[in-house]
C-alpha positions as a Python dict, from the first residue, in 0.01 Angstrom:
ca = {
    (1, 'M'): (0, 0, 0),
    (2, 'D'): (129, 345, -87),
    (3, 'S'): (86, 650, 133),
    (4, 'G'): (-226, 762, -56),
    (5, 'N'): (-403, 431, -2),
    (6, 'I'): (-307, 430, 364),
    (7, 'A'): (-429, 786, 414),
    (8, 'W'): (-761, 710, 244),
    (9, 'A'): (-806, 390, 446),
    (10, 'V'): (-767, 579, 774),
    (11, 'T'): (-985, 868, 653),
    (12, 'A'): (-1261, 640, 524),
    (13, 'S'): (-1263, 441, 849),
    (14, 'A'): (-1294, 763, 1049),
    (15, 'L'): (-1576, 881, 822),
    (16, 'V'): (-1771, 559, 870),
    (17, 'L'): (-1712, 558, 1245),
    (18, 'F'): (-1845, 916, 1256),
    (19, 'M'): (-2164, 792, 1091),
    (20, 'T'): (-2272, 616, 1410),
    (21, 'P'): (-2283, 942, 1609),
    (22, 'G'): (-2472, 1068, 1303),
    (23, 'V'): (-2726, 791, 1358),
    (24, 'A'): (-2744, 892, 1725),
    (25, 'F'): (-2821, 1254, 1635),
    (26, 'F'): (-3066, 1155, 1359),
    (27, 'Y'): (-3257, 920, 1587),
    (28, 'G'): (-3216, 1141, 1894),
    (29, 'G'): (-3392, 1435, 1733),
    (30, 'L'): (-3687, 1221, 1631),
    (31, 'V'): (-3780, 1088, 1975),
    (32, 'K'): (-3933, 1252, 2281),
    (33, 'A'): (-3720, 1502, 2472),
    (34, 'K'): (-3734, 1270, 2771),
    (35, 'S'): (-3588, 972, 2585),
    (36, 'V'): (-3318, 1139, 2374),
    (37, 'V'): (-3036, 1025, 2604),
    (38, 'S'): (-3157, 665, 2593),
    (39, 'M'): (-3184, 676, 2215),
    (40, 'M'): (-2836, 814, 2162),
    (41, 'M'): (-2684, 582, 2420),
    (42, 'M'): (-2791, 277, 2222),
    (43, 'S'): (-2571, 396, 1935),
    (44, 'F'): (-2279, 480, 2161),
    (45, 'G'): (-2319, 150, 2344),
    (46, 'A'): (-2293, -27, 2010),
    (47, 'M'): (-1972, 165, 1934),
    (48, 'G'): (-1813, 36, 2253),
    (49, 'L'): (-1935, -322, 2248),
    (50, 'I'): (-1908, -409, 1880),
    (51, 'S'): (-1560, -258, 1848),
    (52, 'V'): (-1432, -490, 2120),
    (53, 'L'): (-1611, -799, 1988),
    (54, 'W'): (-1489, -734, 1634),
    (55, 'V'): (-1125, -717, 1744),
    (56, 'L'): (-1153, -1016, 1977),
    (57, 'Y'): (-1324, -1255, 1735),
    (58, 'G'): (-1565, -1087, 1492),
    (59, 'F'): (-1303, -1015, 1228),
    (60, 'N'): (-1198, -1380, 1240),
    (61, 'M'): (-1558, -1481, 1171),
    (62, 'S'): (-1596, -1247, 873),
    (63, 'A'): (-1401, -1462, 624),
    (64, 'V'): (-1436, -1827, 534),
    (65, 'G'): (-1225, -2084, 353),
    (66, 'S'): (-1510, -2234, 152),
    (67, 'A'): (-1845, -2112, 25),
    (68, 'W'): (-2052, -2327, 256),
    (69, 'E'): (-1887, -2251, 589),
    (70, 'F'): (-2117, -2067, 826),
    (71, 'S'): (-1841, -1833, 940),
    (72, 'G'): (-1472, -1823, 1011),
    (73, 'N'): (-1334, -1969, 1333),
    (74, 'P'): (-1374, -1701, 1603),
    (75, 'F'): (-1079, -1838, 1797),
    (76, 'A'): (-841, -1877, 1501),
    (77, 'D'): (-656, -1557, 1596),
    (78, 'F'): (-834, -1440, 1910),
    (79, 'G'): (-748, -1077, 1974),
    (80, 'L'): (-562, -1056, 1641),
    (81, 'A'): (-217, -1120, 1790),
    (82, 'G'): (-110, -1318, 1483),
    (83, 'L'): (-245, -1063, 1237),
    (84, 'A'): (-70, -777, 1415),
    (85, 'G'): (263, -958, 1386),
    (86, 'G'): (227, -1060, 1022),
    (87, 'E'): (422, -934, 724),
    (88, 'S'): (122, -740, 589),
    (89, 'A'): (6, -615, 928),
    (90, 'N'): (-37, -256, 815),
    (91, 'A'): (-285, -333, 537),
    (92, 'D'): (-454, -610, 734),
    (93, 'L'): (-515, -397, 1041),
    (94, 'L'): (-653, -114, 829),
    (95, 'G'): (-898, -368, 691),
    (96, 'V'): (-987, -464, 1048),
    (97, 'I'): (-1080, -111, 1151),
    (98, 'F'): (-1273, -43, 830),
    (99, 'G'): (-1474, -361, 877),
    (100, 'A'): (-1538, -276, 1242),
    (101, 'T'): (-1707, 51, 1149),
    (102, 'F'): (-1957, -136, 930),
    (103, 'A'): (-2039, -380, 1209),
    (104, 'I'): (-2092, -94, 1454),
    (105, 'I'): (-2333, 107, 1243),
    (106, 'T'): (-2533, -198, 1136),
    (107, 'V'): (-2610, -276, 1499),
    (108, 'A'): (-2680, 89, 1583),
    (109, 'L'): (-2936, 117, 1301),
    (110, 'I'): (-3156, -150, 1461),
    (111, 'S'): (-3212, 59, 1774),
    (112, 'G'): (-3443, 306, 1599),
    (113, 'A'): (-3721, 46, 1586),
    (114, 'I'): (-3743, 21, 1965),
    (115, 'A'): (-3714, 387, 2062),
    (116, 'D'): (-3879, 512, 2382),
    (117, 'R'): (-3927, 168, 2541),
    (118, 'A'): (-3610, -48, 2559),
    (119, 'K'): (-3384, -125, 2853),
    (120, 'F'): (-3022, -38, 2786),
    (121, 'G'): (-2878, -353, 2944),
    (122, 'A'): (-3111, -577, 2744),
    (123, 'W'): (-3021, -387, 2428),
    (124, 'M'): (-2650, -441, 2488),
    (125, 'I'): (-2698, -814, 2542),
    (126, 'F'): (-2906, -835, 2225),
    (127, 'A'): (-2647, -633, 2031),
    (128, 'G'): (-2364, -865, 2130),
    (129, 'I'): (-2554, -1185, 2055),
    (130, 'W'): (-2699, -1058, 1726),
    (131, 'A'): (-2363, -932, 1604),
    (132, 'T'): (-2206, -1269, 1684),
    (133, 'L'): (-2477, -1488, 1535),
    (134, 'V'): (-2585, -1265, 1246),
    (135, 'Y'): (-2365, -975, 1141),
    (136, 'F'): (-2025, -1146, 1163),
    (137, 'P'): (-2138, -1454, 965),
    (138, 'V'): (-2336, -1251, 711),
    (139, 'A'): (-2029, -1034, 648),
    (140, 'A'): (-1848, -1357, 564),
    (141, 'W'): (-2129, -1467, 333),
    (142, 'V'): (-2132, -1139, 141),
    (143, 'W'): (-1768, -1026, 135),
    (144, 'G'): (-1557, -1297, 294),
    (145, 'G'): (-1588, -1585, 49),
    (146, 'G'): (-1922, -1725, 170),
    (147, 'W'): (-2225, -1856, -12),
    (148, 'I'): (-2358, -1519, -128),
    (149, 'L'): (-2025, -1416, -278),
    (150, 'S'): (-2004, -1755, -451),
    (151, 'L'): (-2371, -1782, -546),
    (152, 'G'): (-2333, -1684, -910),
    (153, 'D'): (-2050, -1931, -972),
    (154, 'N'): (-2245, -2215, -815),
    (155, 'L'): (-2554, -2141, -1027),
    (156, 'G'): (-2374, -2049, -1346),
    (157, 'L'): (-2504, -1691, -1318),
    (158, 'P'): (-2346, -1347, -1265),
    (159, 'G'): (-2210, -1283, -917),
    (160, 'V'): (-2414, -1108, -650),
    (161, 'I'): (-2340, -735, -638),
    (162, 'D'): (-2335, -576, -294),
    (163, 'Y'): (-2052, -329, -300),
    (164, 'A'): (-2104, -162, 36),
    (165, 'G'): (-2380, -342, 224),
    (166, 'G'): (-2733, -349, 85),
    (167, 'T'): (-2774, -702, 220),
    (168, 'A'): (-2512, -718, 496),
    (169, 'V'): (-2597, -379, 647),
    (170, 'H'): (-2942, -247, 553),
    (171, 'I'): (-3155, -555, 484),
    (172, 'N'): (-2981, -722, 776),
    (173, 'A'): (-3050, -436, 1019),
    (174, 'G'): (-3400, -370, 883),
    (175, 'A'): (-3510, -732, 925),
    (176, 'A'): (-3377, -740, 1282),
    (177, 'A'): (-3552, -410, 1353),
    (178, 'L'): (-3884, -555, 1240),
    (179, 'A'): (-3833, -857, 1464),
    (180, 'L'): (-3758, -644, 1771),
    (181, 'A'): (-4052, -413, 1701),
    (182, 'L'): (-4277, -719, 1710),
    (183, 'V'): (-4115, -857, 2026),
    (184, 'L'): (-4136, -533, 2225),
    (185, 'G'): (-4479, -439, 2098),
    (186, 'K'): (-4634, -98, 2052),
    (187, 'R'): (-4558, 210, 2255),
    (188, 'V'): (-4828, 336, 2489),
    (189, 'G'): (-5086, 521, 2283),
    (190, 'F'): (-4937, 412, 1950),
    (191, 'Q'): (-5112, 586, 1659),
    (192, 'K'): (-5025, 805, 1364),
    (193, 'G'): (-4901, 1143, 1478),
    (194, 'M'): (-4859, 1034, 1841),
    (195, 'D'): (-4512, 1183, 1874),
    (196, 'K'): (-4355, 1472, 1692),
    (197, 'P'): (-3976, 1502, 1667),
    (198, 'H'): (-3859, 1697, 1970),
    (199, 'N'): (-3555, 1852, 1795),
    (200, 'V'): (-3567, 1885, 1418),
    (201, 'P'): (-3225, 2055, 1387),
    (202, 'L'): (-3068, 1759, 1569),
    (203, 'T'): (-3220, 1524, 1311),
    (204, 'L'): (-3094, 1737, 1023),
    (205, 'L'): (-2748, 1742, 1179),
    (206, 'G'): (-2754, 1364, 1202),
    (207, 'A'): (-2861, 1326, 839),
    (208, 'S'): (-2586, 1565, 730),
    (209, 'I'): (-2323, 1367, 920),
    (210, 'L'): (-2451, 1048, 763),
    (211, 'W'): (-2428, 1188, 409),
    (212, 'F'): (-2079, 1319, 484),
    (213, 'G'): (-1962, 987, 625),
    (214, 'W'): (-2129, 784, 352),
    (215, 'F'): (-1859, 883, 105),
    (216, 'G'): (-1623, 680, 320),
    (217, 'F'): (-1883, 407, 360),
    (218, 'N'): (-1929, 359, -14),
    (219, 'A'): (-1583, 445, -148),
    (220, 'G'): (-1373, 331, 146),
    (221, 'A'): (-1298, -18, 20),
    (222, 'E'): (-1127, 131, -284),
    (223, 'F'): (-809, 165, -75),
    (224, 'L'): (-752, -201, -160),
    (225, 'A'): (-750, -127, -535),
    (226, 'E'): (-436, 3, -703),
    (227, 'G'): (-500, 360, -812),
    (228, 'M'): (-853, 343, -664),
    (229, 'P'): (-1017, 350, -1010),
    (230, 'G'): (-1378, 341, -892),
    (231, 'V'): (-1374, 632, -647),
    (232, 'G'): (-1502, 894, -893),
    (233, 'L'): (-1806, 695, -1001),
    (234, 'I'): (-1888, 589, -646),
    (235, 'A'): (-1867, 946, -518),
    (236, 'V'): (-2087, 1087, -796),
    (237, 'N'): (-2348, 814, -746),
    (238, 'T'): (-2347, 870, -370),
    (239, 'L'): (-2417, 1238, -431),
    (240, 'V'): (-2678, 1220, -703),
    (241, 'A'): (-2886, 926, -579),
    (242, 'T'): (-2918, 1090, -239),
    (243, 'A'): (-3012, 1426, -386),
    (244, 'A'): (-3275, 1271, -613),
    (245, 'S'): (-3419, 1077, -322),
    (246, 'I'): (-3465, 1397, -121),
    (247, 'L'): (-3662, 1553, -404),
    (248, 'A'): (-3877, 1246, -457),
    (249, 'W'): (-3958, 1214, -86),
    (250, 'L'): (-4057, 1580, -64),
    (251, 'I'): (-4283, 1554, -368),
    (252, 'V'): (-4459, 1248, -225),
    (253, 'E'): (-4488, 1419, 112),
    (254, 'K'): (-4637, 1730, -46),
    (255, 'I'): (-4893, 1522, -237),
    (256, 'K'): (-4972, 1298, 58),
    (257, 'D'): (-4968, 1539, 353),
    (258, 'G'): (-4984, 1883, 196),
    (259, 'K'): (-4645, 2007, 319),
    (260, 'P'): (-4283, 1916, 246),
    (261, 'T'): (-4094, 1890, 576),
    (262, 'S'): (-3732, 1911, 686),
    (263, 'V'): (-3764, 1572, 855),
    (264, 'G'): (-3889, 1439, 522),
    (265, 'A'): (-3583, 1583, 349),
    (266, 'A'): (-3355, 1417, 605),
    (267, 'S'): (-3539, 1086, 573),
    (268, 'G'): (-3525, 1109, 194),
    (269, 'A'): (-3151, 1160, 211),
    (270, 'V'): (-3108, 850, 423),
    (271, 'A'): (-3334, 646, 194),
    (272, 'G'): (-3123, 744, -107),
    (273, 'L'): (-2801, 662, 75),
    (274, 'V'): (-2938, 323, 173),
    (275, 'A'): (-3046, 238, -181),
    (276, 'I'): (-2721, 343, -348),
    (277, 'T'): (-2507, 150, -97),
    (278, 'P'): (-2505, -186, -279),
    (279, 'A'): (-2515, -24, -624),
    (280, 'C'): (-2268, 264, -599),
    (281, 'A'): (-1996, 104, -815),
    (282, 'N'): (-2219, -67, -1069),
    (283, 'L'): (-2454, 201, -1204),
    (284, 'T'): (-2403, 490, -1439),
    (285, 'P'): (-2492, 825, -1277),
    (286, 'G'): (-2813, 845, -1478),
    (287, 'W'): (-2940, 513, -1347),
    (288, 'A'): (-2822, 611, -997),
    (289, 'T'): (-3043, 920, -1023),
    (290, 'V'): (-3342, 706, -1116),
    (291, 'L'): (-3265, 475, -825),
    (292, 'G'): (-3272, 774, -590),
    (293, 'V'): (-3611, 882, -722),
    (294, 'V'): (-3754, 532, -679),
    (295, 'A'): (-3611, 489, -330),
    (296, 'G'): (-3727, 829, -207),
    (297, 'A'): (-4080, 785, -338),
    (298, 'V'): (-4128, 425, -230),
    (299, 'C'): (-3978, 469, 117),
    (300, 'A'): (-4192, 780, 176),
    (301, 'I'): (-4494, 557, 122),
    (302, 'A'): (-4351, 250, 298),
    (303, 'I'): (-4315, 425, 634),
    (304, 'E'): (-4696, 433, 656),
    (305, 'L'): (-4717, 53, 652),
    (306, 'K'): (-4655, 28, 1027),
    (307, 'F'): (-4988, 199, 1091),
    (308, 'K'): (-5169, -18, 840),
    (309, 'W'): (-5016, -345, 960),
    (310, 'G'): (-4992, -259, 1329),
    (311, 'F'): (-4622, -288, 1418),
    (312, 'D'): (-4448, -5, 1599),
    (313, 'D'): (-4123, 62, 1412),
    (314, 'S'): (-4065, 382, 1605),
    (315, 'L'): (-3821, 562, 1372),
    (316, 'D'): (-3893, 385, 1042),
    (317, 'V'): (-3595, 152, 1026),
    (318, 'V'): (-3809, -97, 834),
    (319, 'G'): (-3957, 160, 597),
    (320, 'I'): (-3620, 315, 514),
    (321, 'H'): (-3344, 57, 569),
    (322, 'L'): (-3522, -269, 493),
    (323, 'V'): (-3727, -131, 204),
    (324, 'G'): (-3444, 90, 75),
    (325, 'G'): (-3196, -196, 100),
    (326, 'L'): (-3426, -425, -94),
    (327, 'I'): (-3480, -159, -361),
    (328, 'G'): (-3109, -97, -409),
    (329, 'T'): (-3021, -466, -412),
    (330, 'L'): (-3293, -570, -658),
    (331, 'Y'): (-3251, -262, -879),
    (332, 'L'): (-2910, -396, -976),
    (333, 'G'): (-3083, -692, -1135),
    (334, 'F'): (-3233, -453, -1388),
    (335, 'F'): (-2971, -181, -1432),
    (336, 'A'): (-2628, -304, -1315),
    (337, 'T'): (-2381, -199, -1583),
    (338, 'G'): (-2329, -483, -1829),
    (339, 'T'): (-2527, -747, -1640),
    (340, 'G'): (-2864, -590, -1556),
    (341, 'L'): (-3167, -712, -1745),
    (342, 'F'): (-3220, -380, -1926),
    (343, 'V'): (-2855, -288, -1987),
    (344, 'G'): (-2705, -582, -2170),
    (345, 'G'): (-2765, -871, -1933),
    (346, 'D'): (-3045, -1114, -1858),
    (347, 'A'): (-3255, -1224, -1563),
    (348, 'G'): (-2960, -1400, -1401),
    (349, 'Q'): (-2843, -1091, -1215),
    (350, 'L'): (-3190, -1030, -1076),
    (351, 'A'): (-3214, -1394, -964),
    (352, 'V'): (-2895, -1390, -759),
    (353, 'Q'): (-2976, -1048, -612),
    (354, 'A'): (-3317, -1173, -499),
    (355, 'I'): (-3180, -1495, -348),
    (356, 'A'): (-2917, -1305, -150),
    (357, 'A'): (-3167, -1044, -27),
    (358, 'V'): (-3429, -1296, 84),
    (359, 'G'): (-3171, -1522, 245),
    (360, 'V'): (-3026, -1247, 462),
    (361, 'L'): (-3372, -1105, 544),
    (362, 'L'): (-3510, -1436, 668),
    (363, 'Y'): (-3201, -1537, 864),
    (364, 'S'): (-3167, -1201, 1038),
    (365, 'F'): (-3537, -1178, 1120),
    (366, 'I'): (-3558, -1527, 1267),
    (367, 'V'): (-3246, -1497, 1482),
    (368, 'A'): (-3335, -1147, 1602),
    (369, 'F'): (-3687, -1256, 1692),
    (370, 'V'): (-3568, -1562, 1887),
    (371, 'V'): (-3295, -1372, 2072),
    (372, 'G'): (-3519, -1072, 2145),
    (373, 'F'): (-3802, -1297, 2264),
    (374, 'A'): (-3567, -1490, 2494),
    (375, 'I'): (-3435, -1167, 2647),
    (376, 'E'): (-3788, -1031, 2694),
    (377, 'K'): (-3902, -1349, 2870),
    (378, 'T'): (-3600, -1370, 3100),
    (379, 'M'): (-3453, -1037, 3206),
    (380, 'G'): (-3711, -824, 3024),
    (381, 'F'): (-3638, -608, 2720),
    (382, 'R'): (-3908, -345, 2753),
    (383, 'V'): (-3943, -91, 3033),
    (384, 'K'): (-4264, -67, 3232),
    (385, 'N'): (-4544, 136, 3079),
    (386, 'E'): (-4529, 389, 3361),
    (387, 'D'): (-4155, 434, 3305),
    (388, 'E'): (-4214, 487, 2934),
    (389, 'L'): (-4469, 758, 3008),
    (390, 'A'): (-4247, 922, 3270),
    (391, 'G'): (-3949, 924, 3034),
    (392, 'I'): (-3683, 657, 3022),
    (393, 'D'): (-3381, 889, 3032),
    (394, 'T'): (-3406, 941, 3407),
    (395, 'I'): (-3532, 587, 3474),
    (396, 'V'): (-3260, 405, 3278),
    (397, 'H'): (-2967, 646, 3282),
    (398, 'G'): (-3039, 896, 3559),
    (399, 'E'): (-2987, 1183, 3315),
    (400, 'E'): (-3188, 1441, 3127),
    (401, 'G'): (-3118, 1555, 2774),
    (402, 'Y'): (-3203, 1916, 2858),
    (403, 'K'): (-3191, 2113, 3181),
    (404, 'L'): (-3427, 2396, 3096),
    (405, 'E'): (-3521, 2543, 3432),
    (406, 'S'): (-3315, 2831, 3564),
    (407, 'V'): (-3051, 2760, 3829),
}
């Protein structure tokens, strides 16, 4: 690795790590004033826990020797002592930290589905178990030589495209979020319009940090490529798909509710970022723009499903990350450069994209539901209704987000 690659690897890793505080701000602004600390702490708790687990054994699990291994051996190089002493330690350890940032934010994303009603200790136990049983193995399936990466070869079809995590990050987190929303049940008084964001500027700040960091998220892996040839395309697609998604969300919001909102703009940005994640290196900018329009419009509608179907996904993790991840992953089957159905390929690309998406969705949902249900029935995952109404910041953390009265 030359100095430019090294510098970009460190910068990209820092950008992606910064995205998790971005998630904390984005989610924190959307909840009640009396649960903002709890909401943000779930993201910061994930930063602490998942970083340690990744270094101890998660990185070892994220690569496999054959397509049909479940994961790598977690104890093969426990604590990475061997890797740190190897001949290529510099490049390898940069890969470790970059991978860690993806694991951290994937777990943090889930927390938005259980806002206002989850115990912090139970969340941390869930986060550790889910990361171990789901994220670390799925990372191996998608990027580390596992069955998803090898799916096209085994079926005689094009390879699955998931450049930066449509399946491993967004579908994975969105499916787990749906499972936890079902396990914990609805908030007290759940109905449309029950809670307004308590701090819109905080949400906009979070969305801005996410968009900023997403350039590292999408283009970061290019430090492994000599000359980083794909960075320009990835950066343009990350910009234009997100921008188009904002516009589409606002148009749908105006038609549907009569007013375009700043929270809608922030949500549209995140929806576009989610959708372009798997596709950023495999679309022309024109098709990336169309993807942004589709993602923004569909996700703006999809967030209403929780009211129609009766599950309380507090901050729309399902409507944005699961739906947006599915859109971006499947869209490649139609428009991936050279292999998409409408741009020189056939239905093979769509087939492998769909198999990968459904496989990750089902596995993550089932494991998250079982683990969440077990925690709820043993130590309890949800706070008492009276604690939810009183505000869980003081109950769970003994803190308040704002001290407004005069001293």
